XYZ file of N, CA and C in Angstrom:
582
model
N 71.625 -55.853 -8.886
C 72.612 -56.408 -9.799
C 72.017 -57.629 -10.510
N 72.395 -57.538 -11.780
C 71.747 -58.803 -12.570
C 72.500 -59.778 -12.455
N 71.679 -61.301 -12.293
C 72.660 -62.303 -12.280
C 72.753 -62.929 -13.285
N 74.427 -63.493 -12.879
C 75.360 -63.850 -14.364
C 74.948 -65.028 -15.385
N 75.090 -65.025 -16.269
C 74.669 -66.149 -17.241
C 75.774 -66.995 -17.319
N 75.447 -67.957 -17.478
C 76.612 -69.031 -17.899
C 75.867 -69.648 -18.849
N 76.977 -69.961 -20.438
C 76.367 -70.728 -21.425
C 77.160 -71.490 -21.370
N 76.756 -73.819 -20.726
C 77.455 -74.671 -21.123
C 77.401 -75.372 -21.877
N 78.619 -75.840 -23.093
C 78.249 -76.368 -23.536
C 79.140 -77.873 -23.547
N 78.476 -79.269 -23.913
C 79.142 -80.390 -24.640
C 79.414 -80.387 -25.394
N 80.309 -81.285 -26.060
C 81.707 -80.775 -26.743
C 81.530 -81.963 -27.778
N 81.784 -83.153 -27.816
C 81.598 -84.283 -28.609
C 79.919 -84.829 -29.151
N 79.348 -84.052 -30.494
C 78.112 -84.582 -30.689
C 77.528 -83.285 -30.920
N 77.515 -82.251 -30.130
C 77.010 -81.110 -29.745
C 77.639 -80.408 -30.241
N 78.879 -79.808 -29.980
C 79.783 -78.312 -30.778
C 79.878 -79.693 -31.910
N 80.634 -80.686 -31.916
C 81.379 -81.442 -33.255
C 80.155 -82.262 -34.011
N 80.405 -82.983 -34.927
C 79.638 -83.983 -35.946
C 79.820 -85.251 -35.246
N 80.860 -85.150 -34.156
C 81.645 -86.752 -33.954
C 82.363 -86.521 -32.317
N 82.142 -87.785 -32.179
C 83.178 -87.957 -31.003
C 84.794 -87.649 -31.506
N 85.534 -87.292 -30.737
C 87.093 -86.393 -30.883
C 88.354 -87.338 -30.460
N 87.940 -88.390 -29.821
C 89.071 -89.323 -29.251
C 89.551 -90.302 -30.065
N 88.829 -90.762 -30.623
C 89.685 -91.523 -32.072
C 90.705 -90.696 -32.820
N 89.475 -89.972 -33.372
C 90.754 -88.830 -34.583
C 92.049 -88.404 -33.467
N 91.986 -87.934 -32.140
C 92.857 -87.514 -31.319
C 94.112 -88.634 -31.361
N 93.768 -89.943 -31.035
C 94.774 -91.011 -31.048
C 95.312 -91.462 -32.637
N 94.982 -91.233 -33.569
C 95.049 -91.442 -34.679
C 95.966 -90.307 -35.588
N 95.887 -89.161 -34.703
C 96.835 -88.316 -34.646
C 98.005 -88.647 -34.431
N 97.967 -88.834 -32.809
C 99.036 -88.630 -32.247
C 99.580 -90.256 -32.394
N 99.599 -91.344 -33.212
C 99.579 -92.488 -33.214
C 100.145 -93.149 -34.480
N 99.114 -92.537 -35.520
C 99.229 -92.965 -36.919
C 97.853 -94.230 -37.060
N 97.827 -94.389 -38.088
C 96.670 -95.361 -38.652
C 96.913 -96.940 -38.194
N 98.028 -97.418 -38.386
C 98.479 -98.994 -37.800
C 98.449 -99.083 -36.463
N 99.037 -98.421 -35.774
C 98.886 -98.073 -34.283
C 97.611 -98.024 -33.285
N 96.228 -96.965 -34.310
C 95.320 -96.967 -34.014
C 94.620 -98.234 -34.308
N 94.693 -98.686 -35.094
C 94.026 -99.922 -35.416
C 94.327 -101.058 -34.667
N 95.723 -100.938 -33.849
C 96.497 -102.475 -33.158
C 95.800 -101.483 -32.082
N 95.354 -100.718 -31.382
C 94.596 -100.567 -30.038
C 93.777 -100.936 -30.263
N 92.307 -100.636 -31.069
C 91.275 -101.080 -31.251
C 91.132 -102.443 -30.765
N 91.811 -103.136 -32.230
C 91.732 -104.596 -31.390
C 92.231 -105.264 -30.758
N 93.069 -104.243 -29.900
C 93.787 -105.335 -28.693
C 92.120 -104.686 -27.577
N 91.354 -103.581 -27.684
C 90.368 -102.984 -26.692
C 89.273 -104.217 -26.960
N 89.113 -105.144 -28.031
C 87.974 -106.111 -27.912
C 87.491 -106.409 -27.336
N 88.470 -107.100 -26.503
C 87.795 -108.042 -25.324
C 87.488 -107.354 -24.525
N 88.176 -105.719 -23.727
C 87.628 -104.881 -23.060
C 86.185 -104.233 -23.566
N 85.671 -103.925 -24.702
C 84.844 -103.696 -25.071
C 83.634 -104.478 -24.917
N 83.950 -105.641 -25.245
C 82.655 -106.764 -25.155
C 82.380 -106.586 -23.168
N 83.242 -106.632 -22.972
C 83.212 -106.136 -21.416
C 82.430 -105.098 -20.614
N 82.852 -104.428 -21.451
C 82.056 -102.986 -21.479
C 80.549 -103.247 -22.014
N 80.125 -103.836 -22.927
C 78.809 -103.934 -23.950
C 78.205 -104.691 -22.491
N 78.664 -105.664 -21.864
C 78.013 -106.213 -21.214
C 77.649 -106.121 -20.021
N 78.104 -104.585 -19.593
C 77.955 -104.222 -18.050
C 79.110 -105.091 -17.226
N 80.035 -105.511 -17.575
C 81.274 -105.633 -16.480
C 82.275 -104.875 -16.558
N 82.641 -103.999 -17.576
C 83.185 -102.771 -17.470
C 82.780 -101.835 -17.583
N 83.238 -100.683 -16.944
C 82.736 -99.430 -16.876
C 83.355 -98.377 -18.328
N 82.496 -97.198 -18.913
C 83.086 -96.423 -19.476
C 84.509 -96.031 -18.928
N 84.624 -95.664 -17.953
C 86.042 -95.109 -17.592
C 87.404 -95.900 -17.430
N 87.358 -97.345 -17.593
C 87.735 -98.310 -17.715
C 88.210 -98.228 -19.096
N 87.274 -98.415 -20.089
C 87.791 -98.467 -21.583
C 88.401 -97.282 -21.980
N 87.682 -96.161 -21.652
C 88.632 -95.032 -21.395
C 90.393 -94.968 -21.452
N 90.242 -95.260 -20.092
C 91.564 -95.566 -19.560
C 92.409 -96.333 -20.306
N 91.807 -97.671 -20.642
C 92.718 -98.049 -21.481
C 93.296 -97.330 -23.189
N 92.241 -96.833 -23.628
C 92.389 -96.029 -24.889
C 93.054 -95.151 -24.693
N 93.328 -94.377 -23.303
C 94.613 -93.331 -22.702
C 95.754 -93.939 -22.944
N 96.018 -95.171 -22.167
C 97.234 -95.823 -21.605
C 98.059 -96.822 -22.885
N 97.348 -96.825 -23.856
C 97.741 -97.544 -24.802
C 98.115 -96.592 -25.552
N 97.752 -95.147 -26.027
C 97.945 -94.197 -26.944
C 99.311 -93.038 -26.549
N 99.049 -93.078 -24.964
C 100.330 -92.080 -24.888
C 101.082 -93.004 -24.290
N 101.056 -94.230 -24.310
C 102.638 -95.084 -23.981
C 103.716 -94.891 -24.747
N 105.121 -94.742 -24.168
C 106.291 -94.685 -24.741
C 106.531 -93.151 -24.694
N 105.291 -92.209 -24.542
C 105.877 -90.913 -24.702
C 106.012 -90.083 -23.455
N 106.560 -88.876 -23.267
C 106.815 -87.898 -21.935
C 105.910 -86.785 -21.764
N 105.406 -86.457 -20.731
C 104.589 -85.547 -20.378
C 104.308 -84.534 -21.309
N 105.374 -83.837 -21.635
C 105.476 -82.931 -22.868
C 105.584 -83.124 -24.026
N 105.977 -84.185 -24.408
C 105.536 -84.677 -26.063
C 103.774 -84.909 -25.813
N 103.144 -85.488 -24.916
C 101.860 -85.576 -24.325
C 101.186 -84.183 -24.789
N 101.684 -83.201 -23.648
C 100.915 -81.924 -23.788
C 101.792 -81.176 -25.520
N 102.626 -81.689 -25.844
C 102.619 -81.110 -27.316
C 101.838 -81.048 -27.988
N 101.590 -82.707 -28.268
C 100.760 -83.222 -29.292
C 99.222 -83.029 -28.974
N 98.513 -82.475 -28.009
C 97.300 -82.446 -27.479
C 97.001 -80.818 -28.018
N 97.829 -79.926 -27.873
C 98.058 -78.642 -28.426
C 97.878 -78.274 -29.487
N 99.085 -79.333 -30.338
C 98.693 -79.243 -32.168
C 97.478 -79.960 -32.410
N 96.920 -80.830 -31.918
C 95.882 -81.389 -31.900
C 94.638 -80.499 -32.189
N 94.290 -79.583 -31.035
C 93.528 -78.495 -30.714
C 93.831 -77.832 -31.833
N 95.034 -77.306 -32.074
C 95.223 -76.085 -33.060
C 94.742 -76.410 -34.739
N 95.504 -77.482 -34.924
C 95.547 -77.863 -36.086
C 94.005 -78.738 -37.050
N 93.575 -79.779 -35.759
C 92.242 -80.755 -36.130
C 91.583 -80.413 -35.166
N 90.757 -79.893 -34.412
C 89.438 -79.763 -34.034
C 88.476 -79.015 -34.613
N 89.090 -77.870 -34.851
C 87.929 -77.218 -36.050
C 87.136 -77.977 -36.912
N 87.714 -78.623 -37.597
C 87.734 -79.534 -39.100
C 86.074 -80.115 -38.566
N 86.249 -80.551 -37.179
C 84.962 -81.559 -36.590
C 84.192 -81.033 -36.546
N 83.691 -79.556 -36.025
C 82.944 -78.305 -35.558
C 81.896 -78.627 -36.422
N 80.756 -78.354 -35.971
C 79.368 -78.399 -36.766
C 79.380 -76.748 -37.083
N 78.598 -76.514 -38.110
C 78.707 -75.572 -38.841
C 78.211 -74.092 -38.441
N 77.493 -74.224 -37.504
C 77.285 -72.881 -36.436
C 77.642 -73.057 -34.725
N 78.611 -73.422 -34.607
C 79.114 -73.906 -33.207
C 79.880 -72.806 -32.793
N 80.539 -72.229 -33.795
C 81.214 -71.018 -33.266
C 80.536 -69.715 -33.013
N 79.581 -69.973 -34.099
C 78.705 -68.682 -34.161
C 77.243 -68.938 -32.758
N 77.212 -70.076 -32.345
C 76.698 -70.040 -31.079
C 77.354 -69.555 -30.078
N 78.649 -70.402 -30.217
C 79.408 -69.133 -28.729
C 79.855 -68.115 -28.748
N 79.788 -67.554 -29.843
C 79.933 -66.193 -30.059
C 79.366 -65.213 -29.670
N 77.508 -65.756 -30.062
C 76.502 -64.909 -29.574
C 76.288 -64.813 -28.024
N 76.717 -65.918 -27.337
C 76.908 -66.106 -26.061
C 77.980 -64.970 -25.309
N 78.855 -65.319 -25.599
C 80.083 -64.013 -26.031
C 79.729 -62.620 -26.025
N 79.105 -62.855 -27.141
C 78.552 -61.086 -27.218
C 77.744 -60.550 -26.419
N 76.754 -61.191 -25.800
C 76.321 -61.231 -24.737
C 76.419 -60.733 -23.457
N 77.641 -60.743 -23.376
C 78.614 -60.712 -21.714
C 78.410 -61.924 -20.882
N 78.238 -63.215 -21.462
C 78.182 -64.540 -21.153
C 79.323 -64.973 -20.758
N 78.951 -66.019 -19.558
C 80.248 -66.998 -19.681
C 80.003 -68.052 -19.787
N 81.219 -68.673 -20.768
C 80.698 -69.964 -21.842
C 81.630 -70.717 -21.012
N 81.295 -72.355 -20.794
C 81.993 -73.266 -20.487
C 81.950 -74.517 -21.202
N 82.670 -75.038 -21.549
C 82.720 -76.417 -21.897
C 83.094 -77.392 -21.059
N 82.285 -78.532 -21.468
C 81.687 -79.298 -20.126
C 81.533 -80.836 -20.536
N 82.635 -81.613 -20.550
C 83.035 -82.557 -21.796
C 83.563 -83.853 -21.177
N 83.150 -85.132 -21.643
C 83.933 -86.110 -21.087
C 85.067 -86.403 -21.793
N 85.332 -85.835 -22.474
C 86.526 -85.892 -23.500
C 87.936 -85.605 -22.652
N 89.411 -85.404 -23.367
C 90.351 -85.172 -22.443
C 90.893 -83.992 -22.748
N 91.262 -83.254 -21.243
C 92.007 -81.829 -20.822
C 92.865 -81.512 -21.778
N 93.531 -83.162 -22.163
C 95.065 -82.963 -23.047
C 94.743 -82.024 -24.011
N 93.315 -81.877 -25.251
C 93.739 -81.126 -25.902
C 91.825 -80.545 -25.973
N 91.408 -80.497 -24.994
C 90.045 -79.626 -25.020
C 90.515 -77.737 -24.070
N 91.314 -78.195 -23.473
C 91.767 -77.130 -22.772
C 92.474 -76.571 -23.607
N 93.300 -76.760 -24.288
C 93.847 -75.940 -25.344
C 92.914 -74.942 -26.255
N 92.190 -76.171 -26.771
C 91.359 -75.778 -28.074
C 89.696 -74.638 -26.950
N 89.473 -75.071 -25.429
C 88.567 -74.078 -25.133
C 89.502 -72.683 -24.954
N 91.002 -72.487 -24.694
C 91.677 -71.387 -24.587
C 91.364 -70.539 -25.890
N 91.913 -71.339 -26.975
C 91.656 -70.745 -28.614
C 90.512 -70.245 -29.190
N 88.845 -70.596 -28.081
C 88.226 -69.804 -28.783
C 87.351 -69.025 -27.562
N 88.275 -68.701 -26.587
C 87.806 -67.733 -25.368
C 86.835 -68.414 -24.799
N 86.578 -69.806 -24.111
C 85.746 -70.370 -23.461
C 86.545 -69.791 -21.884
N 85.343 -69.261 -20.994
C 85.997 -68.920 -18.936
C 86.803 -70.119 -18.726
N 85.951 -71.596 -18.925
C 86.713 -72.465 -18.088
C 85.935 -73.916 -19.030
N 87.158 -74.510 -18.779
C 86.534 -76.055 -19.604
C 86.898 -76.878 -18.367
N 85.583 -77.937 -18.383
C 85.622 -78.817 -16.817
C 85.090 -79.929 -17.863
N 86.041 -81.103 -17.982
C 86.240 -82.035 -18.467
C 86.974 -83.578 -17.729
N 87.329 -84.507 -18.565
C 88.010 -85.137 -17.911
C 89.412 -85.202 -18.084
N 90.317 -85.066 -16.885
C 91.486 -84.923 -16.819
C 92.447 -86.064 -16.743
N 93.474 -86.357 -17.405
C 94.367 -87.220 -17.116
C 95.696 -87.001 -16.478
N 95.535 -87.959 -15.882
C 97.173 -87.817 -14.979
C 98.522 -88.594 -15.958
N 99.217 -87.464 -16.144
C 100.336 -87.417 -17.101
C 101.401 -88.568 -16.912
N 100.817 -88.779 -15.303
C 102.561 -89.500 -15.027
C 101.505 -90.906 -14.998
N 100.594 -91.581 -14.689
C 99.514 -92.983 -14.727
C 98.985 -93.102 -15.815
N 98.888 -92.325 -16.543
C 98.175 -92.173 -17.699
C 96.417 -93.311 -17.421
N 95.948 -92.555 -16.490
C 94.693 -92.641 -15.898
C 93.961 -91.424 -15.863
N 92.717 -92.073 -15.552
C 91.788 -90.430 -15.458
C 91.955 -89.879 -14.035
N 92.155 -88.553 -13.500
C 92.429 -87.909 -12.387
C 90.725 -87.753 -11.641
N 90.209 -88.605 -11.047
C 88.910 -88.366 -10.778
C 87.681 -89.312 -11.542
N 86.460 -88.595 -11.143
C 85.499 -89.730 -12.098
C 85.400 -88.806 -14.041
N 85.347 -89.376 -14.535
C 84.532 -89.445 -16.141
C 84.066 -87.803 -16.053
N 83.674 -87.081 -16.735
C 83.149 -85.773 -16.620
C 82.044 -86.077 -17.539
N 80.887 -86.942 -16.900
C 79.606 -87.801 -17.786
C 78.423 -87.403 -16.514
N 77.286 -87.173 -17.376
C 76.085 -87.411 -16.644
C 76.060 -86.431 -15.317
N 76.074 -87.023 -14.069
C 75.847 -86.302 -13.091
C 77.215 -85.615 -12.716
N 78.511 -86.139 -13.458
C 79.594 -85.522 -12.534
C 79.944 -84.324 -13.292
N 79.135 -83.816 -14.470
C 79.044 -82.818 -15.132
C 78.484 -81.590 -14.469
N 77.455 -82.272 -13.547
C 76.719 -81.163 -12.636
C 77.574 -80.793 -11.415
N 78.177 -82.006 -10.805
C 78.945 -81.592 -9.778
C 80.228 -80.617 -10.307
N 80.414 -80.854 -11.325
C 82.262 -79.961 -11.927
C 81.499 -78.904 -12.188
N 80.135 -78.445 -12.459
C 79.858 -76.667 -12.705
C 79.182 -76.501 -11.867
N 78.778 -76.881 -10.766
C 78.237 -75.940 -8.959
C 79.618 -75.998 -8.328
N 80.509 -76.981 -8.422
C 81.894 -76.522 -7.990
C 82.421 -75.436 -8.687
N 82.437 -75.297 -9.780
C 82.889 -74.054 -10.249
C 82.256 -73.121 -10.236
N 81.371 -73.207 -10.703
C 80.368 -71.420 -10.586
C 79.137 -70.919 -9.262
N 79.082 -72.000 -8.544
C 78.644 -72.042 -6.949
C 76.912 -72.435 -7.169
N 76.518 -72.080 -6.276
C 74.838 -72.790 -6.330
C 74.204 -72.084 -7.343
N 73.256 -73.163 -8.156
C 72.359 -72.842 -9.161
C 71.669 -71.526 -9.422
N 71.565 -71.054 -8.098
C 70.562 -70.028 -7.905
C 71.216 -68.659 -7.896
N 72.431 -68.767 -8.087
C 72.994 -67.879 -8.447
C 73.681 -67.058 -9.975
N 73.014 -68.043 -10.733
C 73.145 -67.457 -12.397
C 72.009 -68.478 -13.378
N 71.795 -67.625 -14.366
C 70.980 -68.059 -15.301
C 71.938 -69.364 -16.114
N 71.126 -70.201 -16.396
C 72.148 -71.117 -16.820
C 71.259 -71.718 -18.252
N 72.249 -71.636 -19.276
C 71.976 -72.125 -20.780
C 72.705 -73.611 -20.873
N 72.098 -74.859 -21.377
C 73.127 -75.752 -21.851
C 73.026 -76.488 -22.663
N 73.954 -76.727 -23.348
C 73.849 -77.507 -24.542
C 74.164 -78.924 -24.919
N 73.166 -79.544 -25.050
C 74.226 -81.387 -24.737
C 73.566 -82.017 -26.049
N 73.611 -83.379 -26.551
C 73.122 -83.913 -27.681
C 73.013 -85.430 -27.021
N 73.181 -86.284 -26.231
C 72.976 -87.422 -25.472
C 72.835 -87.516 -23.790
N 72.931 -88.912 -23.614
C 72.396 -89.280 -22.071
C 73.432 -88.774 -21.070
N 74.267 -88.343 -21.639
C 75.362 -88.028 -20.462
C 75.097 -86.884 -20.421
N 74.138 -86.030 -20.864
C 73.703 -84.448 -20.746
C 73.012 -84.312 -20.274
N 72.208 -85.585 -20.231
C 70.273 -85.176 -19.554
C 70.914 -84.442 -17.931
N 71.703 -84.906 -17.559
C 72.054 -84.430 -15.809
C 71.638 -83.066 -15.850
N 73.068 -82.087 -16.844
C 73.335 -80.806 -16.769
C 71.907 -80.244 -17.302
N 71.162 -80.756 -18.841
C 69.626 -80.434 -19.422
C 69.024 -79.853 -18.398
N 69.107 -80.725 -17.742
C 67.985 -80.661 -16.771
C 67.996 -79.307 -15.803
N 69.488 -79.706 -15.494
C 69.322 -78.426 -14.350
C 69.212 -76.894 -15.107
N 69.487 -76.904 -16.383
C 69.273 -75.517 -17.118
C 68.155 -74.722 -17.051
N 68.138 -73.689 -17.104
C 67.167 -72.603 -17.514
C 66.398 -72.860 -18.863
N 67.508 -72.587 -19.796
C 67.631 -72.670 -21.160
C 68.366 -74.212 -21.512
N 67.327 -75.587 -21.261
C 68.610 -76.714 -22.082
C 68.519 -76.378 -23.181
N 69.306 -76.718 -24.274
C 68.775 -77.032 -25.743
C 69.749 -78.412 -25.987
N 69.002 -79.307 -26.575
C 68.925 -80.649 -26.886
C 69.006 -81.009 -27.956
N 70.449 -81.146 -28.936
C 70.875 -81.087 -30.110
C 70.023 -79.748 -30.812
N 70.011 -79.057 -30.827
C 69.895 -77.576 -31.089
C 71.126 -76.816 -31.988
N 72.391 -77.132 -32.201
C 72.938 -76.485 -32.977
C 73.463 -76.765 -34.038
């Protein structure tokens, strides 16, 4: 029996032109809104620039400031139309036609993203991705459920899911440092490649 392929890919940089979490809050927010987070995130940021905060930290706050005031399901609404309506728009110009060929293949494609569940899970449903292992937020803390889905915890979320290395051919696709983890462990990396 031949063993299975898995094609993963990153999602922000790699499938898109751009990181997805701005335009996402800017959505679901409006332009004044987005702009009064920004700079209330300053001082967290300089924080961040300087090694006393962590990515998942600023994160968090860019969560907790954007879906405040709203309910789980206006949450997962707006993460939905999100997916449906603006993620395409970002898509680099053969991103689909990469997972396609993957697809055609008898591949299984994953997306593999530090971005959020709220509306990557939607948008990996819409274009037949097996499984998207990302970072998840908890609806009711409006925190991340776990660590960041960056760097090495990218590797741990796909041997948890698809079991030891040595059991499928593995393709992946990343465009920065939070990829070198998964790069590495690939068969096939490719390294801004699409």
């Amino acid at each position: 029996m031949a063993k299975r392929t898995i094609a993963a890919f990153d999602f922000d940089g790699t499938l898109t032109t751009r990181d997805t979490l701005i335009p996402f809050i800017l959505f679901i927010k409006g332009a004044p809104e987005t702009l009064w987070i920004f700079l209330t995130s300053i001082p967290l940021l300089m924080m961040y620039l300087f090694g006393l905060k962590s990515r998942k930290e600023l994160k968090e706050f860019y969560i907790s400031q954007a879906f405040k005031g709203m309910s789980e399901e206006k949450i997962e609404t707006l993460g939905s139309a999100f997916a449906e309506k603006q993620l395409d728009r970002y898509l680099r110009t053969k991103a689909l036609e990469k997972i396609s060929n993957h697809l055609d293949k008898g591949h299984e494609v994953v997306l593999i993203s530090a971005n959020l569940d709220t509306y990557l899970i939607p948008w990996g449903k819409k274009h037949n991705f097996h499984k998207v292992l990302c970072s998840e937020v908890d609806l009711k803390t409006r925190l991340l459920k776990g660590e960041n889905c960056r760097g090495e915890e990218k590797v741990k979320r796909l041997l948890a899911w698809a079991g030891p290395k040595s059991n499928y051919e593995l393709w992946a696709y990343g465009d920065s440092k939070g990829d070198e983890a998964l790069l590495k462990l690939a068969d096939h990396p490719v390294y801004r490649g699409i």
